[in-house]
CSV table of C-alpha atoms in Angstrom, one decimal:
chain,number,residue,atom,x,y,z
V,1,UNK,CA,0.0,0.0,0.0
V,2,UNK,CA,1.6,3.2,-1.1
V,3,UNK,CA,0.7,6.9,-1.1
V,4,UNK,CA,2.7,9.5,-3.0
V,5,UNK,CA,3.0,13.0,-1.5
V,6,UNK,CA,4.7,16.1,-2.7
V,7,UNK,CA,8.2,14.8,-2.0
V,8,UNK,CA,8.3,11.1,-1.3
V,9,UNK,CA,6.3,7.9,-1.4
V,10,UNK,CA,5.1,6.3,1.9
V,11,UNK,CA,4.7,2.5,1.8
V,12,UNK,CA,2.8,0.6,4.5
V,13,UNK,CA,2.9,-3.2,4.2
V,14,UNK,CA,2.5,-4.4,7.8
V,15,UNK,CA,0.9,-3.3,11.0
V,16,UNK,CA,4.3,-2.4,12.3
V,17,UNK,CA,4.8,-0.1,9.3
V,18,UNK,CA,1.5,1.6,10.2
V,19,UNK,CA,2.7,2.0,13.8
V,20,UNK,CA,6.0,3.6,12.7
V,21,UNK,CA,4.1,6.0,10.4
V,22,UNK,CA,1.7,6.9,13.2
V,23,UNK,CA,4.6,7.7,15.5
V,24,UNK,CA,6.1,10.0,12.8
V,25,UNK,CA,2.8,11.8,12.4
V,26,UNK,CA,2.4,12.0,16.1
V,27,UNK,CA,5.8,13.1,17.2
V,28,UNK,CA,7.0,15.1,14.2
V,29,UNK,CA,4.0,16.2,12.2
V,30,UNK,CA,5.5,19.3,10.6
V,31,UNK,CA,6.6,17.7,7.3
V,32,UNK,CA,3.3,15.8,6.9
V,33,UNK,CA,0.6,18.5,7.1
V,34,UNK,CA,-1.3,18.7,3.8
V,35,UNK,CA,-0.1,15.3,2.6
V,36,UNK,CA,-2.7,12.8,1.4
V,37,UNK,CA,-3.9,10.1,3.9
V,38,UNK,CA,-1.8,6.9,3.8
V,39,UNK,CA,-3.7,3.6,3.5
V,40,UNK,CA,-2.7,1.3,6.3
V,41,UNK,CA,-5.1,-1.6,5.8
V,42,UNK,CA,-7.2,-2.6,2.8
V,43,UNK,CA,-10.2,-4.9,3.2
V,44,UNK,CA,-11.2,-7.7,0.9
V,45,UNK,CA,-13.9,-6.8,-1.6
V,46,UNK,CA,-17.3,-7.4,0.0
V,47,UNK,CA,-15.9,-8.0,3.5
V,48,UNK,CA,-18.6,-8.1,6.2
V,49,UNK,CA,-18.5,-5.6,9.1
V,50,UNK,CA,-17.2,-8.2,11.5
V,51,UNK,CA,-14.4,-9.2,9.0
V,52,UNK,CA,-13.4,-5.6,8.5
V,53,UNK,CA,-13.4,-5.2,12.3
V,54,UNK,CA,-10.9,-7.9,12.8
V,55,UNK,CA,-8.6,-6.7,10.0
V,56,UNK,CA,-8.7,-3.2,11.5
V,57,UNK,CA,-8.1,-4.5,15.0
V,58,UNK,CA,-4.6,-5.7,14.1
V,59,UNK,CA,-3.4,-2.4,12.8
V,60,UNK,CA,-5.2,-0.4,15.5
V,61,UNK,CA,-3.6,-2.4,18.3
V,62,UNK,CA,-0.1,-2.0,16.7
V,63,UNK,CA,-0.6,1.8,16.6
V,64,UNK,CA,-1.9,2.0,20.1
V,65,UNK,CA,1.1,-0.1,21.3
V,66,UNK,CA,3.4,2.5,19.7
V,67,UNK,CA,1.8,5.9,20.5
V,68,UNK,CA,-0.7,5.1,23.3
V,69,UNK,CA,-4.5,5.3,23.6
V,70,UNK,CA,-6.2,8.0,21.5
V,71,UNK,CA,-7.6,11.2,22.8
V,72,UNK,CA,-11.0,10.6,21.1
V,73,UNK,CA,-12.5,7.3,20.2
V,74,UNK,CA,-15.2,7.4,17.6
V,75,UNK,CA,-16.5,6.6,14.2
V,76,UNK,CA,-18.9,7.5,11.3
V,77,UNK,CA,-21.4,5.5,9.4
V,78,UNK,CA,-18.6,4.7,7.0
V,79,UNK,CA,-15.9,3.5,9.4
V,80,UNK,CA,-13.8,4.4,12.4
V,81,UNK,CA,-12.6,7.9,13.2
V,82,UNK,CA,-10.0,7.7,15.9
V,83,UNK,CA,-7.9,10.8,17.0
V,84,UNK,CA,-4.7,11.5,18.8
V,85,UNK,CA,-5.1,15.2,19.4
V,86,UNK,CA,-3.5,18.2,21.1
V,87,UNK,CA,-3.2,21.9,20.3
V,88,UNK,CA,-0.5,21.4,17.6
V,89,UNK,CA,-1.6,18.3,15.7
V,90,UNK,CA,-4.4,15.8,15.2
V,91,UNK,CA,-3.5,12.3,14.0
V,92,UNK,CA,-6.5,10.7,12.4
V,93,UNK,CA,-7.0,7.0,11.8
V,94,UNK,CA,-10.2,6.9,9.6
V,95,UNK,CA,-11.8,4.2,7.6
V,96,UNK,CA,-14.6,3.1,5.3
V,97,UNK,CA,-15.8,-0.1,3.6
V,98,UNK,CA,-12.6,-0.3,1.6
V,99,UNK,CA,-9.9,0.2,4.2
V,100,UNK,CA,-8.4,2.6,6.8
V,101,UNK,CA,-6.0,5.5,6.4
V,102,UNK,CA,-3.6,7.6,8.6
V,103,UNK,CA,-3.2,11.4,8.2
V,104,UNK,CA,-2.2,14.4,10.3
V,105,UNK,CA,-4.0,17.7,10.5
V,106,UNK,CA,-3.9,21.1,12.2
V,107,UNK,CA,-6.7,20.6,14.7
V,108,UNK,CA,-8.4,23.9,14.3
V,109,UNK,CA,-8.6,23.6,10.5
V,110,UNK,CA,-10.0,20.0,10.5
V,111,UNK,CA,-12.5,20.6,13.3
V,112,UNK,CA,-13.7,23.9,11.8
V,113,UNK,CA,-14.4,22.1,8.6
V,114,UNK,CA,-16.3,19.3,10.4
V,115,UNK,CA,-18.3,21.8,12.5
V,116,UNK,CA,-19.5,23.4,9.2
V,117,UNK,CA,-20.5,20.0,8.0
V,118,UNK,CA,-22.6,19.5,11.1
V,119,UNK,CA,-24.1,23.0,11.1
V,120,UNK,CA,-24.9,23.4,7.4
V,121,UNK,CA,-25.9,19.9,6.3
V,122,UNK,CA,-29.1,17.9,6.9
V,123,UNK,CA,-32.3,17.5,5.0
V,124,UNK,CA,-34.4,20.7,4.6
V,125,UNK,CA,-37.6,18.7,4.3
V,126,UNK,CA,-38.8,15.1,4.8
V,127,UNK,CA,-38.8,14.7,1.1
V,128,UNK,CA,-35.1,15.2,0.8
V,129,UNK,CA,-32.6,12.4,1.6
V,130,UNK,CA,-30.9,12.5,5.0
V,131,UNK,CA,-27.1,12.8,5.3
V,132,UNK,CA,-26.4,10.9,8.5
V,133,UNK,CA,-24.2,8.6,6.4
V,134,UNK,CA,-22.0,11.6,5.5
V,135,UNK,CA,-21.3,13.0,8.9
V,136,UNK,CA,-17.6,13.2,10.0
V,137,UNK,CA,-18.5,11.0,13.0
V,138,UNK,CA,-21.8,9.8,14.4
V,139,UNK,CA,-20.3,8.9,17.9
V,140,UNK,CA,-17.3,10.1,19.8
V,141,UNK,CA,-16.0,9.1,23.2
V,142,UNK,CA,-13.6,11.2,25.4
V,143,UNK,CA,-12.0,9.6,28.5
V,144,UNK,CA,-9.8,12.3,29.7
V,145,UNK,CA,-6.9,12.1,27.3
V,146,UNK,CA,-4.0,11.7,26.6
V,147,UNK,CA,-4.0,14.9,24.6
V,148,UNK,CA,-6.6,17.7,24.6
V,149,UNK,CA,-10.3,17.6,23.9
V,150,UNK,CA,-11.6,20.0,21.3
V,151,UNK,CA,-13.0,23.3,22.6
V,152,UNK,CA,-16.2,23.0,20.6
V,153,UNK,CA,-18.6,20.1,20.1
V,154,UNK,CA,-21.1,19.8,17.2
V,155,UNK,CA,-24.8,20.0,17.8
V,156,UNK,CA,-26.9,16.9,17.0
V,157,UNK,CA,-28.0,16.3,13.5
V,158,UNK,CA,-31.8,16.0,14.1
V,159,UNK,CA,-34.1,13.7,12.1
V,160,UNK,CA,-37.0,15.4,10.5
V,161,UNK,CA,-39.2,12.3,10.2
V,162,UNK,CA,-39.4,8.8,11.4
V,163,UNK,CA,-37.8,7.3,8.3
V,164,UNK,CA,-34.8,9.5,8.8
V,165,UNK,CA,-34.6,8.6,12.5
V,166,UNK,CA,-34.7,4.9,11.7
V,167,UNK,CA,-31.9,5.3,9.2
V,168,UNK,CA,-29.8,7.3,11.7
V,169,UNK,CA,-30.3,4.8,14.4
V,170,UNK,CA,-29.5,1.9,12.1
V,171,UNK,CA,-26.3,3.5,10.8
V,172,UNK,CA,-25.1,4.3,14.3
V,173,UNK,CA,-25.8,0.8,15.7
V,174,UNK,CA,-24.0,-0.8,12.7
V,175,UNK,CA,-21.1,1.5,13.5
V,176,UNK,CA,-21.1,0.4,17.1
V,177,UNK,CA,-20.9,-3.3,16.1
V,178,UNK,CA,-17.9,-2.7,13.9
V,179,UNK,CA,-16.1,-0.1,15.9
V,180,UNK,CA,-16.6,-0.4,19.7
V,181,UNK,CA,-15.1,-3.9,20.2
V,182,UNK,CA,-11.8,-2.7,18.7
V,183,UNK,CA,-11.5,0.7,20.3
V,184,UNK,CA,-13.0,-0.1,23.8
V,185,UNK,CA,-12.8,-3.9,23.9
V,186,UNK,CA,-15.1,-5.5,26.5
V,187,UNK,CA,-17.1,-2.4,27.1
V,188,UNK,CA,-20.9,-2.0,26.7
V,189,UNK,CA,-22.6,1.2,25.3
V,190,UNK,CA,-26.1,2.4,25.6
V,191,UNK,CA,-28.7,5.1,26.0
V,192,UNK,CA,-32.3,5.6,27.1
V,193,UNK,CA,-34.9,7.2,24.9
V,194,UNK,CA,-37.8,9.1,26.5
V,195,UNK,CA,-40.9,10.5,24.8
V,196,UNK,CA,-42.6,13.7,25.9
V,197,UNK,CA,-45.9,12.0,25.4
V,198,UNK,CA,-45.0,9.0,27.6
V,199,UNK,CA,-42.4,10.5,29.8
V,200,UNK,CA,-42.1,7.9,32.5
V,201,UNK,CA,-41.4,5.0,30.2
V,202,UNK,CA,-37.8,4.1,29.4
V,203,UNK,CA,-36.8,2.5,26.2
V,204,UNK,CA,-33.1,1.3,26.4
V,205,UNK,CA,-30.9,0.7,23.4
V,206,UNK,CA,-27.6,-1.0,24.1
V,207,UNK,CA,-24.6,-2.9,22.7
V,208,UNK,CA,-22.5,-5.4,24.6
V,209,UNK,CA,-19.7,-7.7,23.4
V,210,UNK,CA,-21.4,-10.7,24.8
V,211,UNK,CA,-25.0,-10.1,23.7
V,212,UNK,CA,-24.7,-7.9,20.6
V,213,UNK,CA,-27.5,-5.3,20.2
V,214,UNK,CA,-30.3,-5.1,22.6
V,215,UNK,CA,-33.6,-3.1,22.9
V,216,UNK,CA,-35.7,-3.1,26.1
V,217,UNK,CA,-38.9,-1.3,27.1
V,218,UNK,CA,-40.5,-0.8,30.4
V,219,UNK,CA,-44.0,-2.4,30.2
V,220,UNK,CA,-44.6,-2.8,33.9
V,221,UNK,CA,-47.8,-0.6,33.8
V,222,UNK,CA,-49.5,-3.1,31.6
V,223,UNK,CA,-51.3,-6.2,32.9
V,224,UNK,CA,-48.9,-9.0,32.0
V,225,UNK,CA,-50.4,-12.3,30.9
V,226,UNK,CA,-51.0,-14.5,27.8
V,227,UNK,CA,-52.8,-11.8,25.9
V,228,UNK,CA,-50.2,-9.2,26.5
V,229,UNK,CA,-47.5,-11.7,25.6
V,230,UNK,CA,-49.1,-12.3,22.3
V,231,UNK,CA,-49.4,-8.6,21.6
V,232,UNK,CA,-45.8,-7.9,22.5
V,233,UNK,CA,-44.4,-10.8,20.6
V,234,UNK,CA,-46.4,-9.7,17.5
V,235,UNK,CA,-44.7,-6.3,17.8
V,236,UNK,CA,-41.3,-8.0,17.7
V,237,UNK,CA,-40.4,-8.4,21.3
V,238,UNK,CA,-38.7,-11.7,22.3
V,239,UNK,CA,-38.6,-12.1,26.1
V,240,UNK,CA,-40.1,-10.6,29.3
V,241,UNK,CA,-38.4,-10.2,32.7
V,242,UNK,CA,-40.5,-8.6,35.5
V,243,UNK,CA,-42.4,-6.4,33.1
V,244,UNK,CA,-39.5,-5.4,30.9
V,245,UNK,CA,-39.7,-6.6,27.3
V,246,UNK,CA,-36.4,-7.3,25.5
V,247,UNK,CA,-35.1,-8.3,22.2
V,248,UNK,CA,-31.5,-9.2,21.3
V,249,UNK,CA,-29.9,-9.1,17.8
V,250,UNK,CA,-26.7,-10.9,17.0
V,251,UNK,CA,-23.8,-8.8,15.9
V,252,UNK,CA,-22.7,-11.2,13.2
V,253,UNK,CA,-26.0,-10.7,11.3
V,254,UNK,CA,-25.7,-7.6,9.1
V,255,UNK,CA,-29.5,-7.2,9.4
V,256,UNK,CA,-29.3,-6.7,13.2
V,257,UNK,CA,-28.8,-2.9,13.3
V,258,UNK,CA,-31.8,-2.4,11.0
V,259,UNK,CA,-34.0,-4.8,13.0
V,260,UNK,CA,-33.1,-3.0,16.2
V,261,UNK,CA,-33.8,0.4,14.7
V,262,UNK,CA,-37.2,-0.7,13.3
V,263,UNK,CA,-38.3,-2.2,16.6
V,264,UNK,CA,-37.2,1.0,18.5
V,265,UNK,CA,-39.0,3.4,16.2
V,266,UNK,CA,-42.1,1.2,15.9
V,267,UNK,CA,-42.4,1.0,19.7
V,268,UNK,CA,-42.0,4.7,20.2
V,269,UNK,CA,-44.7,5.5,17.6
V,270,UNK,CA,-47.0,2.8,18.9
V,271,UNK,CA,-46.9,4.4,22.4
V,272,UNK,CA,-48.0,7.8,21.1
V,273,UNK,CA,-44.9,9.7,19.9
V,274,UNK,CA,-45.9,11.8,16.9
V,275,UNK,CA,-42.5,13.0,15.6
V,276,UNK,CA,-38.8,12.6,16.5
V,277,UNK,CA,-38.5,16.0,18.0
V,278,UNK,CA,-40.6,14.8,20.9
V,279,UNK,CA,-37.8,12.4,21.9
V,280,UNK,CA,-34.7,12.8,24.0
V,281,UNK,CA,-31.8,10.5,24.8
V,282,UNK,CA,-30.3,10.4,28.3
V,283,UNK,CA,-28.0,8.0,30.3
V,284,UNK,CA,-25.7,8.0,27.3
V,285,UNK,CA,-22.4,6.2,28.1
V,286,UNK,CA,-19.8,3.6,27.5
V,287,UNK,CA,-19.3,1.5,30.7
V,288,UNK,CA,-20.2,4.7,32.6
V,289,UNK,CA,-16.7,6.0,31.9
V,290,UNK,CA,-16.0,9.2,30.0
V,291,UNK,CA,-18.2,11.4,27.9
V,292,UNK,CA,-20.0,9.8,25.0
V,293,UNK,CA,-21.4,12.2,22.3
V,294,UNK,CA,-23.9,11.0,19.7
V,295,UNK,CA,-24.3,13.8,17.1
V,296,UNK,CA,-25.5,11.2,14.6
V,297,UNK,CA,-28.3,9.7,16.7
V,298,UNK,CA,-31.0,11.9,15.2
V,299,UNK,CA,-32.5,13.1,18.5
V,300,UNK,CA,-31.3,15.5,21.3
V,301,UNK,CA,-29.3,14.1,24.1
V,302,UNK,CA,-28.7,15.4,27.7
């Protein structure tokens, strides 16, 4: 894998090569600003998300072993977006369905461009296509360094209709399946959705390495019994535990993110929510450690 810049060609053939390049970008970025990203891993054509995840893991682990944990974990709907950042340089390890690349940027320039993307994009009407798949990142996690967190955070890209919300949620959950196990191995992630029309009811969306994606809803105010079980199972719920209905979706199945998103949106609508702007996410976190931002979720968070 080679990339040609203004003065020389950079070749990366092994994870160790990628780690050495990352160290150069991290410790001596001056000569690399403005150069094109360097491909450090290429995926097989048609590789499934879990296959891409394992190929990326090898390179990512080699880089972390050389330069340490990143400042900001994260990813977009296209692939990972991991950052080693301080005031003088931002090393970016980013990917898509074809591979992953390393580059270095002046932090203020890259982040200003990304903030413009968050602020100026989005569908102007429900008839227009959404752009959740084009956001620089849909999730980002800060755990106190090393390095420095950015001074500004983007606002949430809000979904204007249920179809856009379902798409945003599916894209983010698919990103979690591919990206979280590599960047924060062993950790779970999740959030709770509340509706202004049904404020006391919690609907929890989560990911864990042991169970994959999960959706759970508090149904304790309903009379539980055979009739209720038939209703809830007809809606797509799988099991009940003390009035909480739950469904689990295996991470190896590429349809899981879409199924979890459809169940979530259908349940919210079925319980009276009229539009996504009536929703809010709270209890957002990864193993209750650090700050998790979800600008690509499609609803407000607090």
